Structures are given as C-alpha cells and as structure tokens.
C-alpha positions in Angstrom: 101.4 63.2 132.6 100.2 65.5 129.8 98.0 67.5 132.3 100.9 67.9 134.6 103.0 69.3 131.8 100.4 71.8 130.5 98.5 73.2 133.4 101.3 75.6 134.3 101.1 77.8 131.3 97.5 78.5 132.1 98.4 79.5 135.7 101.2 81.8 134.4 98.9 83.1 131.9 96.3 84.0 134.4 98.6 85.9 136.4 99.8 87.9 133.4 96.4 88.6 132.3 95.5 89.9 135.8 98.7 91.9 135.8 97.7 93.4 132.3 94.3 94.2 133.3 95.5 96.2 136.3 97.8 98.1 133.9 94.9 98.8 131.6 92.8 100.2 134.5 95.6 102.4 135.6 96.1 104.0 132.2 92.5 104.0 131.1 92.4 107.7 132.0 94.7 108.5 129.2 91.9 108.3 126.8 90.0 106.0 124.6 92.9 105.3 122.2 95.1 104.1 125.1 92.3 101.8 126.4 91.7 100.3 123.0 95.4 99.6 122.5 95.6 97.9 125.9 92.3 96.0 125.2 94.1 94.6 122.0 97.2 93.6 123.9 94.8 91.7 126.4 93.3 89.8 123.5 96.6 89.1 122.0 97.9 87.6 125.2 94.9 85.4 125.8 95.2 84.1 122.1 98.9 83.5 122.5 98.4 81.5 125.6 95.7 79.4 124.1 98.1 78.6 121.1 101.1 78.0 123.3 99.1 75.4 125.3 97.9 73.8 122.3 101.2 73.7 120.7 102.9 72.1 123.8 100.5 69.4 124.0 100.3 68.7 120.1 101.7 65.3 119.2 104.4 65.3 116.4 103.2 63.9 113.2 105.2 60.9 112.1 106.8 60.7 108.6 104.6 59.2 105.9 105.7 56.6 103.5 106.1 59.0 100.6 108.2 61.3 102.8 110.3 58.5 103.8 111.0 57.6 100.2 111.9 61.2 99.5 114.1 61.3 102.5 116.0 58.0 101.5 116.6 59.6 98.1 118.0 62.9 99.5 120.1 60.8 102.0 121.6 58.8 98.9 122.3 61.9 97.0 124.1 63.5 100.0 126.1 60.4 100.7 127.0 59.8 97.1 128.3 63.4 96.7 130.1 63.4 100.1 132.1 60.4 99.5 132.9 61.0 95.8 134.4 64.3 96.8 136.4 62.6 99.6 137.5 59.7 97.3 139.0 62.3 94.9 140.6 64.4 97.6 142.4 61.3 99.0 143.7 60.4 95.7 141.7 57.2 95.4 140.6 57.9 92.0 143.8 59.6 90.7 144.3 57.8 88.3 142.7 54.7 89.8 142.7 52.8 93.3 145.9 51.0 94.3 145.7 47.3 93.8 145.1 46.0 97.2 144.3 42.3 97.4 141.5 41.1 99.9 141.6 37.5 100.8 138.8 35.6 102.8 139.6 35.5 106.6 136.7 33.5 107.3 138.6 30.6 109.0 140.4 32.8 111.4 137.8 35.5 112.5 134.6 34.7 110.7 131.3 32.9 111.4 130.5 29.4 109.8 130.7 29.5 105.9 127.3 27.7 105.9 125.9 30.9 107.8 127.6 33.4 105.5 126.6 31.4 102.3 129.9 31.9 100.7 133.5 33.4 101.2 134.4 36.7 99.7 137.6 38.1 98.2 138.5 40.7 95.7 140.7 43.6 94.7 140.6 47.4 95.4 141.2 48.3 91.8 138.1 46.2 90.7 135.4 47.7 93.0 132.3 46.7 90.7 133.3 43.0 90.9 133.8 43.5 94.7 130.5 45.3 95.2 128.7 42.4 93.1 130.4 39.8 95.4 129.0 41.6 98.4 125.5 41.9 96.8 125.6 38.2 96.2 126.0 37.4 100.1 122.7 36.4 101.4 122.6 38.7 104.3 125.2 41.3 102.9 127.3 41.4 106.0 131.0 42.2 105.6 133.9 42.7 108.2 137.0 44.3 106.7 140.2 43.7 108.5 143.8 45.0 108.1 146.8 46.4 109.6 147.1 50.2 110.1 147.2 52.0 106.8 146.2 48.8 105.0 143.2 50.7 103.1 140.3 49.4 105.1 138.6 53.0 105.1 139.5 53.4 101.5 137.8 50.1 100.6 134.7 51.1 102.6 134.5 54.5 100.8 134.9 52.8 97.5 132.2 50.4 98.3 129.8 53.0 99.4 130.4 55.0 95.9 129.8 51.7 94.0 126.7 50.6 95.9 125.2 54.2 95.3 126.2 54.2 91.6 123.5 51.9 90.5 121.4 50.9 93.5 119.0 48.0 93.3 115.3 48.6 94.0 114.7 48.9 97.8 118.2 48.6 98.6 119.3 50.4 101.8 121.4 53.5 101.6 125.0 52.8 102.8 126.1 55.5 105.3 129.8 55.6 106.4 129.9 56.3 110.2 133.1 56.6 112.4 132.7 54.3 115.5 135.1 56.3 117.7 132.4 58.4 119.3 130.1 55.5 120.1 129.6 54.3 123.7 127.6 51.1 123.7 126.9 51.4 127.5 125.1 54.6 126.9 123.5 54.2 123.6 122.2 51.2 121.6 123.6 51.1 118.0 120.3 51.9 116.1 119.7 55.0 118.5 123.3 56.2 117.9 123.0 55.6 114.1 119.9 57.6 114.1 121.5 60.5 116.0 124.5 60.4 113.8 122.5 60.5 110.5 120.3 63.3 112.0 123.4 65.3 112.9 125.6 64.6 109.9 123.0 65.1 107.2 121.0 67.9 108.7 118.8 68.3 105.5 116.8 65.5 106.9 115.5 67.6 109.7 113.3 69.5 107.4 110.1 68.4 108.9 108.0 70.0 106.1 109.5 67.9 103.3 110.5 64.6 105.1 108.2 64.6 108.2 109.3 64.3 111.8 112.1 62.0 112.9 113.1 61.0 109.3 116.5 59.9 110.2 115.2 57.7 113.1 112.5 56.0 110.9 115.0 55.4 108.2 117.3 53.5 110.5 114.3 51.7 112.2 112.9 50.5 109.0 116.2 49.1 107.6 116.6 51.8 105.0 120.1 52.5 106.0 123.1 50.1 105.4 125.5 51.0 108.3 129.3 51.1 107.2 130.9 51.2 110.6 134.5 52.4 110.4 137.0 51.7 113.2 135.8 49.3 115.7 139.3 49.4 117.2 138.8 53.0 117.9 136.4 52.2 120.6 138.0 51.6 124.1 139.2 48.0 124.8 136.8 47.5 127.7 133.8 48.5 125.5 134.5 46.4 122.5 132.8 43.2 123.9 129.7 45.2 124.6 129.9 47.0 121.2 130.2 43.6 119.4 127.2 42.3 121.3 125.3 45.5 120.5 126.0 45.2 116.8 125.0 41.4 116.8 121.7 42.4 118.4 121.0 45.3 116.1 121.5 43.2 112.9 119.6 40.2 114.3 116.5 41.0 111.8 118.7 40.1 108.8 119.9 43.7 108.5 123.2 44.3 106.2 126.3 45.5 107.7 129.9 46.6 106.6 132.3 46.9 109.5 136.0 47.8 109.5 138.7 47.1 112.1 142.3 46.6 112.8 143.2 42.9 112.4 144.9 42.2 115.7 142.4 44.0 117.9 139.5 42.3 116.0 141.2 38.8 116.5 141.6 39.4 120.3 137.9 40.6 120.5 136.5 37.6 118.8 138.6 35.3 121.1 137.0 36.9 124.1 133.5 37.3 122.8 131.6 36.5 119.6 132.0 36.9 115.9 129.7 39.1 113.7 127.0 36.8 112.9 126.7 35.5 109.3 129.3 38.0 108.1 131.9 37.4 105.5 135.5 38.4 106.5 138.2 39.8 104.3 141.7 40.6 105.2 144.1 43.0 103.5 147.2 41.6 102.0 150.4 43.6 101.7 150.6 45.3 98.4 153.1 43.5 96.0 156.2 45.4 94.8 155.0 44.8 91.2 151.5 46.4 91.9 153.3 49.4 93.5 155.5 49.8 90.4 152.4 49.8 88.0 150.6 52.2 90.1 153.6 54.7 90.4 154.1 54.4 86.5 150.5 55.6 86.3 150.1 58.0 88.9 153.6 59.9 88.5 153.6 62.6 85.8 155.7 61.4 82.7 158.4 64.1 83.2 158.9 62.9 86.8 159.5 59.2 85.9 163.3 59.7 85.7 163.4 61.0 89.3 161.3 58.0 90.5 163.4 55.3 88.5 165.8 54.5 91.4 162.7 53.8 93.5 161.1 51.6 90.7 164.4 49.7 90.2 164.8 49.1 93.9 161.2 47.8 94.2 161.8 45.5 91.1 165.3 44.3 92.2 164.6 44.1 96.0 160.9 42.9 96.3 161.7 42.2 100.1 163.8 45.3 100.8 163.2 48.2 103.1 161.4 50.3 100.4 159.2 47.4 99.2 158.2 46.5 102.7 157.3 50.2 103.5 155.5 50.7 100.3 153.4 47.5 100.9 151.2 49.5 103.0 148.8 51.7 100.9 149.0 54.6 103.4 152.8 54.7 102.8 152.5 54.7 99.0 150.1 57.7 99.2 152.7 59.4 101.6 155.7 58.8 99.4 153.8 60.1 96.4 152.6 63.1 98.2 155.9 64.0 100.0 158.0 63.6 96.8 155.5 65.4 94.6 157.0 68.8 95.7 159.6 70.5 93.6 163.1 70.2 95.2 162.5 66.7 96.5 164.3 63.6 95.3 162.3 60.3 95.5 165.7 58.5 95.4 166.0 59.4 99.1 163.7 56.5 99.8 166.3 54.0 98.8 168.7 55.3 101.4 166.6 53.9 104.3 167.4 50.5 105.6 164.5 50.1 107.8 160.8 50.0 106.8 159.5 51.3 110.2 161.9 54.3 110.3 161.1 55.0 106.6 157.4 55.0 107.5 157.9 57.5 110.4 160.0 59.7 108.0 157.2 59.8 105.6 154.6 60.7 108.3 156.8 63.4 109.8 157.6 64.8 106.3 154.0 65.1 105.2 153.3 68.6 106.8 156.6 70.3 105.6 156.1 68.7 102.1 152.5 70.0 101.5 152.8 73.4 103.3 155.6 74.8 101.3 156.1 77.8 99.0 154.3 77.6 95.6 156.2 75.9 92.8 157.6 77.8 89.7 155.0 79.0 87.2 156.4 76.5 84.7 155.5 73.6 87.0 151.9 72.7 86.5 152.0 69.5 88.3 150.1 71.0 91.2 146.7 72.7 90.6 146.5 76.5 91.4 144.2 76.1 94.4 146.6 73.6 96.0 149.6 76.0 95.4 147.6 78.7 97.0 146.8 76.7 100.0 150.3 75.4 100.4 151.6 78.9 100.4 149.2 80.3 102.8 150.6 78.7 105.9 154.2 78.2 107.4 155.1 74.6 107.8 155.8 75.2 111.6 152.5 77.0 112.0 150.6 74.2 110.2 152.2 71.5 112.4 151.3 73.3 115.6 147.8 73.8 114.5 147.4 70.2 113.3 149.1 68.8 116.5 146.6 70.9 118.6 143.6 69.6 116.6 144.8 66.1 117.0 145.0 66.4 120.7 141.6 68.2 120.8 140.0 65.3 119.0 141.7 62.7 121.2 140.9 64.6 124.4 137.2 65.0 123.5 136.9 61.6 121.9 135.2 63.3 119.1 134.8 61.6 115.6 135.9 64.7 113.8 136.8 68.4 113.8 133.7 70.6 113.8 134.1 74.2 113.6 131.1 74.7 116.0 132.7 72.5 118.7 136.2 74.2 118.6 135.1 76.1 121.8 135.4 72.9 123.7 139.1 73.0 123.3 139.0 75.9 125.9 138.1 75.4 129.6 135.1 77.5 130.7 135.9 81.1 131.4 135.1 81.8 135.1 134.8 85.7 134.1 132.4 85.1 131.1 133.2 85.8 127.5 135.4 88.8 128.0 137.9 88.9 125.0 139.3 92.2 124.2 137.0 93.0 121.2 133.9 91.9 122.8 134.5 93.5 126.2 135.7 96.8 124.3 132.5 96.7 122.2 130.2 96.5 125.3 132.0 99.4 127.0 132.0 101.5 123.9 128.2 100.9 123.4 127.5 101.8 127.0 129.4 105.1 126.6 127.7 105.8 123.3 124.2 105.0 125.0 124.9 107.7 127.7 126.5 110.2 125.2 123.6 110.0 122.8 121.1 111.4 125.3 123.7 114.0 126.6 124.4 115.4 123.1 120.6 115.9 122.5 120.8 118.9 124.6 122.9 121.1 122.3 123.9 119.4 119.1 122.2 119.2 115.6 121.2 115.7 114.4 124.2 115.1 112.2 126.7 116.5 114.5 125.1 114.5 117.4 125.3 111.4 115.3 129.0 111.8 114.5 130.0 112.6 118.0 128.0 109.6 119.1 130.1 107.4 116.6 133.3 109.1 117.8 132.7 108.4 121.5 131.4 104.8 120.8 134.3 103.8 118.6 137.1 105.5 120.5 136.0 103.9 123.7 135.6 100.6 122.2 139.0 100.6 120.6 140.6 101.9 123.7 139.1 99.6 126.1 139.7 96.6 123.6 143.4 97.4 123.2 144.1 97.8 126.9 142.3 94.6 127.7 144.2 92.6 125.1 147.6 94.3 126.2 146.8 93.5 129.9 146.0 89.8 129.2 149.1 88.0 130.7 150.6 84.9 129.1 148.5 84.5 126.2 145.6 82.3 127.1 146.6 80.1 130.3 143.5 78.2 129.7 144.4 76.5 126.5 145.2 72.8 127.3 148.3 71.6 126.1 150.1 74.9 126.0 153.2 75.0 128.4 153.7 78.2 130.3 156.8 80.1 129.0 159.4 80.8 131.8 161.0 84.1 131.4 163.7 86.0 133.2 163.1 89.3 135.0 164.8 91.2 132.1 162.6 89.6 129.5 159.4 90.3 131.6 160.5 94.0 132.0 160.9 94.4 128.4 157.6 92.7 127.6 155.8 95.1 130.0 157.7 98.1 128.6 156.7 97.0 125.0 153.1 96.7 126.0 153.0 100.0 127.8 154.5 101.6 124.7 151.8 100.2 122.5 149.1 101.2 124.8 150.3 104.7 125.0 150.7 104.9 121.2 147.0 104.0 120.9 145.4 105.5 124.0 147.1 109.0 123.8 145.8 110.1 120.3 142.3 108.7 121.2 142.4 110.6 124.6 143.4 113.9 122.8 140.5 113.4 120.3 138.1 112.6 123.2 139.1 115.6 125.0 138.7 117.9 122.1 135.2 116.4 121.4 134.1 116.8 125.0 135.3 120.4 124.9 133.5 121.0 121.8 130.3 119.5 123.4 130.7 121.7 126.5 130.9 124.9 124.4 128.0 123.9 122.5 126.0 123.6 125.6 127.3 127.0 126.7 126.0 128.5 123.5 122.7 126.7 123.6 119.5 128.4 124.5 118.4 126.2 127.4 117.0 126.5 130.8 120.4 125.4 132.2 123.2 128.2 132.2 126.6 126.8 131.6 130.2 128.2 131.8 132.9 125.9 130.6 135.8 126.0 132.9 139.4 126.4 131.5 141.4 123.4 130.2 138.2 121.2 130.0 139.4 119.4 127.1 142.9 118.5 128.6 141.3 117.5 131.9 138.6 115.3 130.1 141.2 113.7 127.8 143.3 112.8 130.9 140.2 111.5 132.7 139.4 109.4 129.8 142.9 107.9 129.4 142.9 107.2 133.3 139.5 105.4 132.9 141.2 103.0 130.4 143.3 101.6 133.4 139.9 100.1 134.7 139.5 97.6 131.9 143.2 96.8 132.1 142.8 96.0 135.9 139.8 94.0 135.1 141.7 92.0 132.6 144.5 91.4 135.0 141.9 90.2 137.5 140.4 87.8 135.0 143.8 86.3 134.3 144.3 85.7 138.0 140.8 84.0 138.3 141.5 81.9 135.3 144.8 80.6 136.9 143.1 79.8 140.2 139.4 79.1 139.5 138.4 75.5 138.7 135.2 76.3 136.7 133.1 73.2 135.9 131.0 72.9 132.6 127.4 73.7 132.8 124.8 72.4 130.4 123.8 74.8 127.7 120.2 75.3 129.1 121.5 75.8 132.7 119.9 78.9 134.1 123.0 79.7 136.1 125.1 79.5 133.0 122.8 82.0 131.3 123.1 84.3 134.2 126.8 84.0 134.3 126.8 84.8 130.5 124.6 87.8 130.7 125.9 89.7 133.9 129.4 90.5 132.6 127.9 92.1 129.5 125.6 94.3 131.6 128.5 95.2 134.0 130.7 96.2 131.0 127.8 98.3 129.6 127.3 99.9 132.9 130.9 100.8 133.2 131.0 102.6 129.7 127.8 104.4 130.5 129.1 105.5 133.9 132.4 106.7 132.4 130.8 108.8 129.7 128.3 110.2 132.1 131.1 111.5 134.3 133.1 112.9 131.5 130.2 114.7 129.9 128.5 116.0 132.9 131.3 117.0 135.4 133.0 119.7 133.1 129.7 121.8 133.3 129.3 124.4 135.9 125.6 125.0 136.1 123.6 128.0 137.5 120.0 127.8 137.2 117.9 131.0 137.3 121.0 133.2 137.8 123.1 135.4 135.7 125.7 133.6 133.5 128.6 135.6 135.3 127.8 133.7 138.6 129.5 130.3 138.9 128.3 128.0 141.6 130.3 124.7 142.3 127.8 121.7 142.8 128.8 119.2 145.4 130.8 116.5 143.5 129.0 113.8 145.5 125.7 114.9 144.3 126.9 115.0 140.8 128.2 111.4 141.0 125.0 110.2 142.3 123.1 111.9 139.5 125.4 110.4 136.9 125.4 107.0 138.5 121.6 106.9 138.6 121.3 107.5 134.9 124.0 105.0 134.0 122.3 102.3 136.2 119.2 103.1 134.6 120.5 102.2 131.2 122.1 99.1 132.6 118.7 98.1 134.0 117.1 98.5 130.6 119.7 96.3 129.0 119.1 93.7 131.9 115.4 93.8 131.1 116.0 93.2 127.5 118.5 90.5 128.1 116.2 88.7 130.5 113.3 88.9 127.9 115.7 87.4 125.3 117.0 84.7 127.7 113.5 83.8 128.7 112.3 83.4 125.0 115.6 81.6 124.2 115.8 84.0 121.2 119.3 82.8 120.3 118.1 79.1 120.0 120.1 77.7 122.9 122.0 75.3 120.5 125.6 75.0 119.6 124.7 73.4 116.2 124.6 75.5 113.0 121.5 76.7 111.4 120.6 78.8 108.5 117.7 81.2 107.3 115.1 80.0 104.9 112.1 82.2 104.3 110.4 79.7 101.9 108.5 77.9 104.7 104.6 78.1 104.5 103.3 81.3 106.0 100.6 79.1 107.7 103.5 77.8 110.0 104.5 81.3 111.1 100.8 82.3 111.6 100.4 79.2 113.9 103.3 80.0 116.1 102.8 83.7 116.3 100.2 83.9 119.0 102.1 81.7 121.1 105.4 83.6 120.8 103.4 86.9 121.5 102.0 85.5 124.5 105.4 84.3 125.9 107.0 87.5 125.2 104.2 89.6 126.9 104.2 87.5 130.0 108.1 87.7 130.3 108.0 91.4 129.5 105.4 92.0 132.2 107.2 90.0 134.9 110.6 91.4 134.1 109.2 94.8 133.9 107.6 94.6 137.2 111.0 93.5 138.7 112.7 96.6 136.9 110.2 98.9 138.8 111.8 97.9 142.0 115.5 97.7 140.7 115.8 100.8 138.6 117.0 104.0 140.4 114.1 106.4 140.5 113.8 109.8 141.8 112.2 110.2 145.3 109.3 112.2 143.8 108.0 109.4 141.6 105.1 107.3 143.1 105.1 103.6 143.0 102.0 103.3 140.9 103.8 105.4 138.2 106.9 103.1 138.4 104.8 100.0 137.9 102.7 101.4 135.1 105.8 102.6 133.2 107.9 99.6 133.7 105.1 97.3 132.9 104.4 99.0 129.7 108.0 99.2 128.9 108.5 95.4 129.5 105.2 94.5 127.7 106.2 96.5 124.6 109.7 94.8 124.6 108.2 91.4 125.3 105.6 91.7 122.4 108.3 92.7 120.0 110.8 90.1 120.9 108.0 87.7 120.7 107.3 88.6 117.3 111.1 88.1 116.5 111.1 84.8 118.1 108.2 83.6 115.8 109.9 84.9 112.8 113.3 83.3 113.8 111.5 79.9 114.6 109.8 80.1 111.3 112.9 80.9 109.3 115.8 79.3 111.2 116.3 75.8 109.9 119.2 73.3 109.9 121.4 73.0 106.8 119.8 71.6 103.9 121.3 69.4 100.8 123.2 72.5 99.6 124.7 73.2 102.9 126.6 70.1 103.9 130.0 71.5 103.8 131.6 73.4 106.7 131.8 76.6 104.6 128.1 76.7 103.9 127.0 75.8 107.4 129.2 78.6 108.7 127.7 81.0 106.1 124.2 79.9 107.2 125.0 80.2 111.0 126.6 83.7 110.2 123.5 84.9 108.4 121.2 83.6 111.3 123.5 85.4 113.8 123.2 88.7 111.6 119.4 88.3 111.6 119.4 87.8 115.4 121.4 91.1 115.8 118.8 92.9 113.6 115.9 91.4 115.5 117.5 92.6 118.8 118.0 96.2 117.3 114.5 96.6 116.1 112.7 96.9 119.4 114.7 99.7 120.8 114.5 101.6 117.5 110.6 101.0 117.4 110.4 102.3 121.0 112.2 105.6 120.0 110.1 106.0 116.9 106.8 105.6 118.8 108.0 107.8 121.6 109.2 110.4 119.3 106.2 110.5 117.1 103.9 110.3 120.0 105.7 113.0 121.9 105.8 110.9 125.1 108.5 113.0 126.7 106.7 115.9 128.2 103.3 114.2 128.4 101.0 115.1 131.3 100.8 111.5 132.4 103.8 111.0 134.4 104.3 107.3 133.5 104.2 108.1 129.7 106.6 111.0 130.3 109.0 108.7 132.1 109.0 106.0 129.2 109.6 108.9 126.8 112.6 110.2 128.7 114.3 106.6 128.9 116.6 106.5 126.0 115.3 109.7 124.4 117.5 109.8 121.3 117.8 107.7 118.2 121.5 107.2 119.0 120.9 106.0 122.5 118.4 103.4 121.3 120.7 102.2 118.6 123.6 101.7 121.1 121.1 99.8 123.4 120.0 97.6 120.5 123.4 96.9 119.4 124.5 95.9 123.0 121.4 93.6 123.2 122.1 92.2 119.7 125.8 91.5 120.8 124.4 89.8 123.9 122.0 87.7 121.8 124.6 86.6 119.3 126.9 85.6 122.0 124.7 82.5 122.5 125.1 81.3 118.9 127.5 78.8 117.4 129.1 81.4 115.3 129.9 83.7 118.3 131.5 80.6 120.0 133.5 79.8 117.0 134.9 83.4 116.6 135.5 83.7 120.4 137.5 80.3 120.3 139.3 81.4 117.2 140.5 84.6 118.8 141.6 83.0 122.0 143.3 80.2 120.2 145.0 82.5 117.9 146.1 84.7 120.9 147.7 81.5 122.4 149.3 80.7 119.0 147.5 77.4 118.8 145.4 78.0 115.7 145.0 80.6 113.1 142.4 83.4 113.9 140.2 81.8 111.2 140.5 78.0 111.8 138.1 77.1 109.1 140.2 78.6 106.2 143.2 76.5 107.7 141.0 73.3 107.9 139.9 73.6 104.3 143.4 74.3 103.1 144.6 71.3 104.9 141.8 69.2 103.3 143.0 70.6 99.8 146.4 69.3 100.7 144.9 65.9 101.6 146.2 66.2 105.1 142.6 66.1 106.3 139.5 64.8 104.6 135.9 66.1 104.9 133.1 64.1 106.1 129.8 66.2 105.7 130.3 69.4 107.6 133.2 68.0 109.7 136.9 67.3 109.1 138.9 64.1 109.9 142.6 63.4 109.7 143.8 61.6 106.7 144.8 58.6 108.8 144.7 57.6 112.5 148.3 56.9 112.5 149.2 60.3 111.1 147.0 61.8 113.8 148.6 59.7 116.6 152.2 60.6 115.4 151.6 64.3 115.1 150.0 64.5 118.5 152.7 62.5 120.2 155.3 65.4 119.4 157.4 63.4 116.9 160.7 64.8 115.8 160.6 67.3 112.8 160.8 65.7 109.3 163.8 65.4 107.5 166.0 63.6 110.1 169.1 62.0 108.7 168.3 58.7 107.2 170.2 55.6 108.0 172.5 54.8 105.1 171.9 51.3 103.5 
C-alpha cells in the first residue's frame, strides 16, 4: 500500500521536470545568467520532489515515556486551572459550596456491594472527605445521580479540583467531558475521549514537546480519569449502547466518574446493565436549614434585612413553596443571582405558592436580572467588570442572542459554543461568501489593480499612489454599501428567524429609505470619482507620450454618472443572490472537497474582474486618441474596439488572480481547517529546513501546470506566438509557485495549535487572527516581489518577447499591491477567523447575535449565564438552556399570591 501511495509524486514530478527543462531550453538564448537561474530551479525542484516523497512515506514517531509524563503534567495543569476558574465563575467557591448531601444509591441503581468494595456517601461542602472516600474505592468508579439542577456537575467539578490539588503518584488526570456529543455507534469511548482531549487541550498537539498522538496514548495507557458528564444528554435509543461501551472501556480496572439524571439512569439500568463495580450516590434535596446557613454566609451583611422574610419563611415553613423550590441547588443560585441586583426585593419569593412556577420565574428572570444598567457608585456589591458587562447589552438583545445560541447548540448537537463553529448556524450560501464588505473589497481591489497601471502613464509616483487609494476605497465603499442596502429581508438563511410580513406601505417606505441612504453615500463618491478621472485625463493630455489625447468636455460629469450607474450592477447581483438563497437548496460539502474550493474561489475572481472592467472603461473611454497626427485632429475610435481592448486587459488581471488562487488552493496555504491556530516561531529551524524542499517542489509543480493552463486561458494579442505564451506563463507560474511554496513551508513551520497559555476563547481568537494576518502578508509578498524583480531587471521593453510580456503584466507597484491584497483576502477566506467574522456580520444583520459574538459570550460568562470549558462556552445549566430556547414568557410575570 505504501508504494501505491507514493509512486504518483514521482510521476507528477517527472512531468514537471520535463516541462521545466523545456522552458530552460527556450530561454537559454537569453544568456548565461538566465540559463544558470533556470538550472538552479531544476535542482530545487528535484530536491523538493525527493524530500516530498520521503516526507509522505516517513512514519510518525510515537511519544516516548518521558514525553508522556510531560504531557500528563501539562494536561493536569490545564484541567486544574480550567475548572478552578469555572468553579469560581459559577459561585461554587463564594463563599463555600452549598451543603448538598449525597447518600448511597447502591441498592436501587448500582452493582453488588461486594463488587464495589464499599458504599459511598458525603457532602458537597466537605469535598476533601468526599475525594478521600472516592480514592478508598478499590476500582475508583463512581456514578453521580440527581434531579435536574441538583448539583451533579458541580460535584464533578469540585471532585476534579480536589483530585488535582494533591494527586497521588501515578494517579490518572481527571478530565471532565460532556457526553452530549458522543455517538457510541460511530465511535468507541476511548477513541472519542482521545479526540476530545486532543481538541479541548490543543497544547498536547505540540509534537516537538509531547511527541505524536500524546492525547491518544494518555487515554490508551490509562493516564486519564474520564469524568463523563450528562449520560442523560445522549439520545435515549443510544444510551444502552453507550452504557455497554462504557463497561467495555473500563473492563481493565480503569477508574470512572459518571453523572446522569436519576430517572433516566434508573430506566436505563432496568433495560440494560449497571456500571460494573461502580459506587452510586444520589443527591438529596437541600434542607431548609442548610439554605438558611448558606444565604447568611453568601449574602452581604447590609442585604440581610432584605432577605430576612425569605429566611423566616424557610425556617417557619420547611415544606412550603419557597423551601421546596430552594431545595434544588440551581434555584438557590438563581435566587441569589436574580435578587442581587439593585431595585429587586427578595421578599417577592415568598409571594409564590407553587414551587414549579417559582422555579420558572427564576429561570425567566435570570437574563433581565444580570443584563441591567450598572448599580450606583456607592453599591460595591458587584465587581466593576461585572457592572461593565451587565451594562453593555440590553436584556432583550441578550435574550435573543442566548435563545439563538441555545437553539444552535441543540440543532447541531454540539457540546458547547465555539466561536469557530458559529458559521454552522448559517446554511451554505449558494452564491459564495458575498457579504457586503467582502464583495465591495474585491470589486475595489479589482478597480485599483486596473487603475494602478493606467495612472502609470502620466502621474508621478506619490500622486499615482494617492489616486490609486482613492479609486480603490471609493469603489470598495460604494459597492459594499449598495450590496448591503440591496440585501432583502436581513438574512433569510438564518434558521429560526421568521420572515417579517410587511404591508405595501411599509415596504415602499423601506425601499425609499434605502434609496435615500444609497444616494447619500454614492453621489458624493461619484462626484469625487468624476473629478479624479477628469484630473487623470487632463494629466494624460499634458503628458509627453506617444499617444496624443484631447479631453472631451464634461468628462468628469460623465465619468461620475457612469461610476454611479456601475454601482447598480452589484446591487442587482445582491438581489439575485437573495433570490438564489430563497430557492436554492445547497448541501454542505466537506472542507477538503474540490468543488467547494472552486465555488469559494470563483465568486472572488468574478468580483475582481468586475471591478477591473469598470475601472478600465471609466479610465480609457474618456480619451480621444490620435496617433501620429496633430493634436487638433480628433478621431472617434470605434466603441466596440475600445470595449474589446479594455475587456482583454481586465480579463488578463482576473486570469492572474485565478492563477494565484489555484496555486494557493493546490498548496492548501490556508490550512484547510476550521480549527484555530497560532504562530510560534520558536520551533527548531531544522524542521523548516526539512520541509522547505518539499514545499518548494510542490509549489513549482503547481505553478508550472497552472501557468501552462493560463497560456491558453489568458486573452493574448493575435501577434504573440504560442511558444512565447507558454514560456511567459510557465515562468510566471513557476515564480509564483516557488514563492508560495516558500510561504507554505514557513506557515507549516510556524503555525501550531494553541498551547497552555492559549486555552481561552480570546487567546485562540487572537492566535487565529495573527495566523490570518500572516497569511495575508504571505499572499502579498509574491506579487510585490514580482514587481521588484521586473522593475529592477527592466523586463518591460526587453528584446525577448516573453520577458517583455511578463514585465508588462501588472507593471506598477499599485497594481501588484492590489493583486496581492485580493489574493490575501482569498487566502484568508479559508481560515476559521474569516468564517467567524463572516458569520458575525450575517447574524448581526439578521439581529440574532451582536457583530462581535465573542465579546457577548465572555460578558455572559462574567455574569454566570454561561460557563467556559477550555476554549468553548456552555450554558450555566441544561434546564436554563431548554427554558430559553423554548420561547418562554418574559420574566417578571405576575406571581400567584399566597
């Protein structure tokens, strides 16, 4: 099988070398220097192919014992810090855990006592004793059962912290994992655990430090104690298989902690089996006296008088509605959170006569209670950071966003809210990634690329650069605005968003409003563009060139009107995209699917061509040219011929972008992964040296092949021979392939997953943003390098026709910069950061999430509505998630009077 996998690089390489030798033979007449350069390229290609084939067949080195020890220590440090922060955020440590009693449930849902060794019981406010009792179990297996909100997950978190506080020698690292995403029919438990540890703790992917497959080996060798939270979250039809898979995985005396709702677990063990040799504990309702003691400790002293009616009700009516509701730890936390805000009266709790209704009231009141205006300066009961987070979002906005996120998690069957997966909340866009800012940027860069070469005729460098910026920015802003305004109905592709039904009068008013905004933006930009084009035409008229020009009257006015009319095309395109979204049923495609890559690239190339075509027409058509005649003579060139000339130049630029895009796609420069990464230039240089020849070889092959294709696709003049086309395009493609291959090697060397310091969502986003910025720079460098070499080597005007053709492609610095930025935007579009920003813009346009979702998620965590598990967020409780997604009534409904 190894031979079958590795013979094809040699075949492809042989073809590439033959093509390259042919190119060398064609250009050898240029002189010894060109021949020596070509020979060095051949040597690099052969070395690259050898390294590539060796790298593909090289087996992965397994992690050593020392590396595994180091990986276990790193994992323990990450888990300890993660769950200490979460325990503090959930109020489990402020001032101390609530006293939840856990009795033994061995007789009702457990294995034989003789198999377990002993029964187990304890209290949540005495975790050291509970952890010691767990360690005393012969096989250290525990099942935690309780009703919704009884504190099962809280006990698991506290146990994880305590077990990591003073671990015994050789003790496995407890890792808390949410079972909601596990499908036992598709993935065995050990394999799923290894994948989750690999994903949730990306520092273990550092092969240089921990060896390859460190997460898998830690799980396989029993160095991980699985703390599996939420067996009841698995679909009911999969639970028997899940239970059997758990028993199979722990058959080799492996420890285990498992949590589940009590009723669901009882039904499961009646149908299937129990967890072998596992102790079972069941949560007991919190006693009223324990709630009173806890509230007296947790409530600030000056607020005790306001809570006194509740404390008296708990003491006087231990079986009343308040006592029944607050017998659930979740409700105690809700009551403390909801009535911690200024202006609230805890005595309202005593007015409810039904525990279930009171519980729903607390769940519904959570969001309005925490997302409120900041308290007065004299009230220091809430930390400043929490006051800032609370004041940043309106309660209705927060409720809408949380309901959307809860529906997204439920629909995706995800185990958390990850910023890099928010794009999954949107259906695939049949027209590609065409949001207003992105589409406008591509159109503007296409216009700037064309204008950069036109301005070279008559403008000095500084003026040329300023005019280039003006054309690019004005076109980008104008196109982006009209696309955004032409987008109908927000984002009809957002699931769960009902279409708003409007009457004809409202629709007409909305259309007029958008037209007014468009005119307010487009008309000043059109006036500026008209003045700039007239200034350019007059500069050409004054210039000492072989082309004699007379500027016709009203050039600026006509050019401004033409530019404004051109803005109608992106608006019509946006309307067509909306219609396609409403009718097309686009299916999802795998990330590495070739068709998906083509569908992502082509819209960018078309937009770039559209901008180049528009700029070419606007800058060329105002000129009346007379060659070899007196300036007083005016000849009107046939408009059709002018249009063909301009279109050929615009299409040639689009073909160059397509060539660059093809090379980047073939090399998978963006990584092809939706997972976040970061840049780390501390890796050994020998690693870069080892992968450099292979990347150069691959880039050279892709560049040659695509350059040959470009020779047939690009619009050439009829007088250029095919041999010249092949040599020029082959050299062009080979040059870009080598430079992008170099960029690929550097990115592969420096781009690594997040490490121990980057386990939070914010740090992973910063790392991914830096990686995307580096990708933009690497895409910008090759066109700029091409311009520098062609400019310094005086390629334009060379006696060799192929060299002259290459020199005149993207002749100016501005044109190459625009092409590089367009290629960079195309490359960045395949990153997780771009998907996050694109999803944020579309969801914000649909008013489902803020434009920067991560800021909202972090503020919700600060307010204890969400909790953070590594780089992802979870809802504070499953019942709150279910309640908010079900569209419950707004908080603060009228209570039932006692």
